């Protein structure tokens, strides 16, 4: 980076092309790692929108390009272990059902240490065509994004009927019920309170964008 930047703290799009070519030569990487659409990547990794990429933004560009390339080589499957064990064998006991959709139901469980966990149960016969690979990608992404602003994902496993993904549990509800729940608990919903609530959401999105990931399904 320093060699290409030549004393500056960032790269323009032409500098990114030179950096890419230099890195490929130094590491003997094929052109497929970064592809030909450097201008699109330049915009994608310009997280602060200032029209140039600093060293962290270029680092994310390299990391995610390598990550995506690794997933395309070999047999094309993610190297995520999905062991065979039942909920009880994994140490979880079901408390109640939290919700369900077309592919999965969500259960509130307690682990062997007495900690509550949110367990997504995907019925194998009802999963989309992406199946286990999509589940592995979700698990990999959630583990990668782990921070205090985003619910943690702890493990994934399977039995003969279901795939299970174990997540951190939140009891706060969503924005559709937020005002009602806050009123019931006599919370003063001042402008500062609302600001803090939305700031938490935006901090989580900011963290995702800093890792070159988009949410793509933001809702209440």
mmCIF file of C-alpha atoms in Angstrom, residues 23-158:
data_model
loop_
_atom_site.group_PDB
_atom_site.id
_atom_site.type_symbol
_atom_site.label_atom_id
_atom_site.label_comp_id
_atom_site.label_asym_id
_atom_site.label_seq_id
_atom_site.Cartn_x
_atom_site.Cartn_y
_atom_site.Cartn_z
ATOM 1 C CA UNK A 23 -0.293 -7.617 -5.157
ATOM 2 C CA UNK A 24 -1.159 -10.246 -7.774
ATOM 3 C CA UNK A 25 2.432 -10.238 -8.981
ATOM 4 C CA UNK A 26 3.915 -10.381 -5.475
ATOM 5 C CA UNK A 27 1.648 -13.251 -4.345
ATOM 6 C CA UNK A 28 1.329 -14.953 -7.731
ATOM 7 C CA UNK A 29 -2.455 -14.610 -7.671
ATOM 8 C CA UNK A 30 -4.685 -15.233 -10.713
ATOM 9 C CA UNK A 31 -6.710 -12.352 -12.156
ATOM 10 C CA UNK A 32 -9.915 -14.146 -11.072
ATOM 11 C CA UNK A 33 -9.207 -13.218 -7.445
ATOM 12 C CA UNK A 34 -10.050 -9.570 -8.039
ATOM 13 C CA UNK A 35 -11.819 -9.665 -11.383
ATOM 14 C CA UNK A 36 -11.914 -6.899 -13.962
ATOM 15 C CA UNK A 37 -14.542 -4.566 -12.469
ATOM 16 C CA UNK A 38 -12.221 -2.572 -10.237
ATOM 17 C CA UNK A 39 -14.341 0.597 -10.499
ATOM 18 C CA UNK A 40 -17.341 -1.202 -8.966
ATOM 19 C CA UNK A 41 -15.169 -2.535 -6.127
ATOM 20 C CA UNK A 42 -13.725 0.940 -5.651
ATOM 21 C CA UNK A 43 -17.189 2.338 -4.953
ATOM 22 C CA UNK A 44 -18.171 -0.680 -2.849
ATOM 23 C CA UNK A 45 -15.233 -0.335 -0.466
ATOM 24 C CA UNK A 46 -15.320 3.457 -0.193
ATOM 25 C CA UNK A 47 -17.105 3.160 3.147
ATOM 26 C CA UNK A 48 -16.922 6.836 4.105
ATOM 27 C CA UNK A 49 -17.792 8.028 0.593
ATOM 28 C CA UNK A 50 -14.853 10.440 0.343
ATOM 29 C CA UNK A 51 -13.845 9.272 -3.153
ATOM 30 C CA UNK A 52 -10.684 7.402 -2.140
ATOM 31 C CA UNK A 53 -9.685 4.223 -0.276
ATOM 32 C CA UNK A 54 -7.555 4.355 2.863
ATOM 33 C CA UNK A 55 -5.454 1.450 4.087
ATOM 34 C CA UNK A 56 -8.320 -0.188 6.023
ATOM 35 C CA UNK A 57 -10.668 0.031 3.039
ATOM 36 C CA UNK A 58 -8.030 -1.503 0.768
ATOM 37 C CA UNK A 59 -7.434 -4.231 3.364
ATOM 38 C CA UNK A 60 -11.155 -5.061 3.326
ATOM 39 C CA UNK A 61 -11.069 -5.110 -0.482
ATOM 40 C CA UNK A 62 -8.258 -7.680 -0.441
ATOM 41 C CA UNK A 63 -9.777 -9.784 2.350
ATOM 42 C CA UNK A 64 -13.207 -10.086 0.782
ATOM 43 C CA UNK A 65 -11.853 -10.668 -2.706
ATOM 44 C CA UNK A 66 -9.784 -13.565 -1.373
ATOM 45 C CA UNK A 67 -12.730 -14.847 0.678
ATOM 46 C CA UNK A 68 -15.061 -14.881 -2.330
ATOM 47 C CA UNK A 69 -12.406 -16.489 -4.533
ATOM 48 C CA UNK A 70 -11.704 -19.261 -2.013
ATOM 49 C CA UNK A 71 -15.397 -20.175 -2.077
ATOM 50 C CA UNK A 72 -15.273 -20.656 -5.870
ATOM 51 C CA UNK A 73 -12.307 -23.022 -6.003
ATOM 52 C CA UNK A 74 -12.211 -26.686 -5.103
ATOM 53 C CA UNK A 75 -15.656 -28.239 -4.672
ATOM 54 C CA UNK A 76 -17.284 -24.865 -4.084
ATOM 55 C CA UNK A 77 -18.604 -25.742 -0.625
ATOM 56 C CA UNK A 78 -17.864 -23.864 2.566
ATOM 57 C CA UNK A 79 -15.658 -25.627 5.094
ATOM 58 C CA UNK A 80 -18.108 -25.256 7.963
ATOM 59 C CA UNK A 81 -18.514 -28.319 10.150
ATOM 60 C CA UNK A 82 -22.153 -29.305 10.743
ATOM 61 C CA UNK A 83 -21.976 -32.204 13.229
ATOM 62 C CA UNK A 84 -24.783 -34.695 13.782
ATOM 63 C CA UNK A 85 -26.469 -34.393 17.182
ATOM 64 C CA UNK A 86 -29.933 -33.759 18.527
ATOM 65 C CA UNK A 87 -30.971 -30.707 20.534
ATOM 66 C CA UNK A 88 -30.783 -32.680 23.759
ATOM 67 C CA UNK A 89 -27.406 -34.179 22.860
ATOM 68 C CA UNK A 90 -26.142 -30.651 22.200
ATOM 69 C CA UNK A 91 -27.304 -29.680 25.683
ATOM 70 C CA UNK A 92 -30.415 -27.656 24.848
ATOM 71 C CA UNK A 93 -33.883 -27.991 26.332
ATOM 72 C CA UNK A 94 -36.841 -26.282 24.669
ATOM 73 C CA UNK A 95 -38.736 -23.644 26.669
ATOM 74 C CA UNK A 96 -41.237 -22.432 24.081
ATOM 75 C CA UNK A 97 -41.728 -21.539 20.435
ATOM 76 C CA UNK A 98 -40.925 -17.921 19.521
ATOM 77 C CA UNK A 99 -42.146 -17.975 15.929
ATOM 78 C CA UNK A 100 -42.078 -19.820 12.639
ATOM 79 C CA UNK A 101 -41.844 -19.255 8.908
ATOM 80 C CA UNK A 102 -41.979 -21.238 5.689
ATOM 81 C CA UNK A 103 -38.572 -22.853 6.219
ATOM 82 C CA UNK A 104 -37.890 -22.724 9.930
ATOM 83 C CA UNK A 105 -39.289 -22.316 13.392
ATOM 84 C CA UNK A 106 -37.552 -20.425 16.179
ATOM 85 C CA UNK A 107 -37.370 -21.929 19.639
ATOM 86 C CA UNK A 108 -36.361 -20.431 22.960
ATOM 87 C CA UNK A 109 -34.014 -22.937 24.591
ATOM 88 C CA UNK A 110 -31.809 -23.193 27.660
ATOM 89 C CA UNK A 111 -28.309 -24.671 27.480
ATOM 90 C CA UNK A 112 -26.501 -26.777 30.086
ATOM 91 C CA UNK A 113 -25.225 -23.625 31.800
ATOM 92 C CA UNK A 114 -28.735 -22.236 32.198
ATOM 93 C CA UNK A 115 -28.265 -19.574 29.505
ATOM 94 C CA UNK A 116 -31.153 -18.799 27.177
ATOM 95 C CA UNK A 117 -30.503 -19.283 23.464
ATOM 96 C CA UNK A 118 -32.536 -18.634 20.340
ATOM 97 C CA UNK A 119 -32.423 -21.761 18.165
ATOM 98 C CA UNK A 120 -33.530 -21.673 14.529
ATOM 99 C CA UNK A 121 -34.765 -25.097 13.436
ATOM 100 C CA UNK A 122 -34.710 -25.610 9.653
ATOM 101 C CA UNK A 123 -36.673 -28.648 8.478
ATOM 102 C CA UNK A 124 -34.522 -30.352 5.867
ATOM 103 C CA UNK A 125 -37.356 -31.117 3.452
ATOM 104 C CA UNK A 126 -38.616 -27.524 3.465
ATOM 105 C CA UNK A 127 -35.362 -25.676 2.735
ATOM 106 C CA UNK A 128 -34.828 -23.750 -0.500
ATOM 107 C CA UNK A 129 -32.612 -24.961 -3.317
ATOM 108 C CA UNK A 130 -29.563 -23.394 -1.642
ATOM 109 C CA UNK A 131 -30.067 -25.684 1.325
ATOM 110 C CA UNK A 132 -27.099 -26.407 3.509
ATOM 111 C CA UNK A 133 -24.737 -24.124 1.593
ATOM 112 C CA UNK A 134 -26.942 -21.096 2.275
ATOM 113 C CA UNK A 135 -27.093 -22.084 5.930
ATOM 114 C CA UNK A 136 -23.303 -22.380 6.058
ATOM 115 C CA UNK A 137 -22.940 -18.973 4.426
ATOM 116 C CA UNK A 138 -25.287 -17.416 6.969
ATOM 117 C CA UNK A 139 -23.391 -19.045 9.839
ATOM 118 C CA UNK A 140 -20.037 -17.941 8.436
ATOM 119 C CA UNK A 141 -21.262 -14.377 7.931
ATOM 120 C CA UNK A 142 -22.756 -14.132 11.417
ATOM 121 C CA UNK A 143 -19.619 -15.467 13.044
ATOM 122 C CA UNK A 144 -17.547 -13.019 11.034
ATOM 123 C CA UNK A 145 -19.732 -10.042 11.996
ATOM 124 C CA UNK A 146 -19.818 -10.833 15.700
ATOM 125 C CA UNK A 147 -19.881 -7.645 17.815
ATOM 126 C CA UNK A 148 -21.901 -6.167 20.705
ATOM 127 C CA UNK A 149 -24.346 -4.510 18.281
ATOM 128 C CA UNK A 150 -25.278 -7.699 16.397
ATOM 129 C CA UNK A 151 -26.756 -10.880 17.847
ATOM 130 C CA UNK A 152 -24.096 -13.566 18.228
ATOM 131 C CA UNK A 153 -24.250 -16.960 16.512
ATOM 132 C CA UNK A 154 -22.685 -19.796 18.485
ATOM 133 C CA UNK A 155 -22.973 -23.067 16.573
ATOM 134 C CA UNK A 156 -24.732 -25.015 13.840
ATOM 135 C CA UNK A 157 -25.544 -28.743 13.871
ATOM 136 C CA UNK A 158 -28.081 -31.242 12.515
#
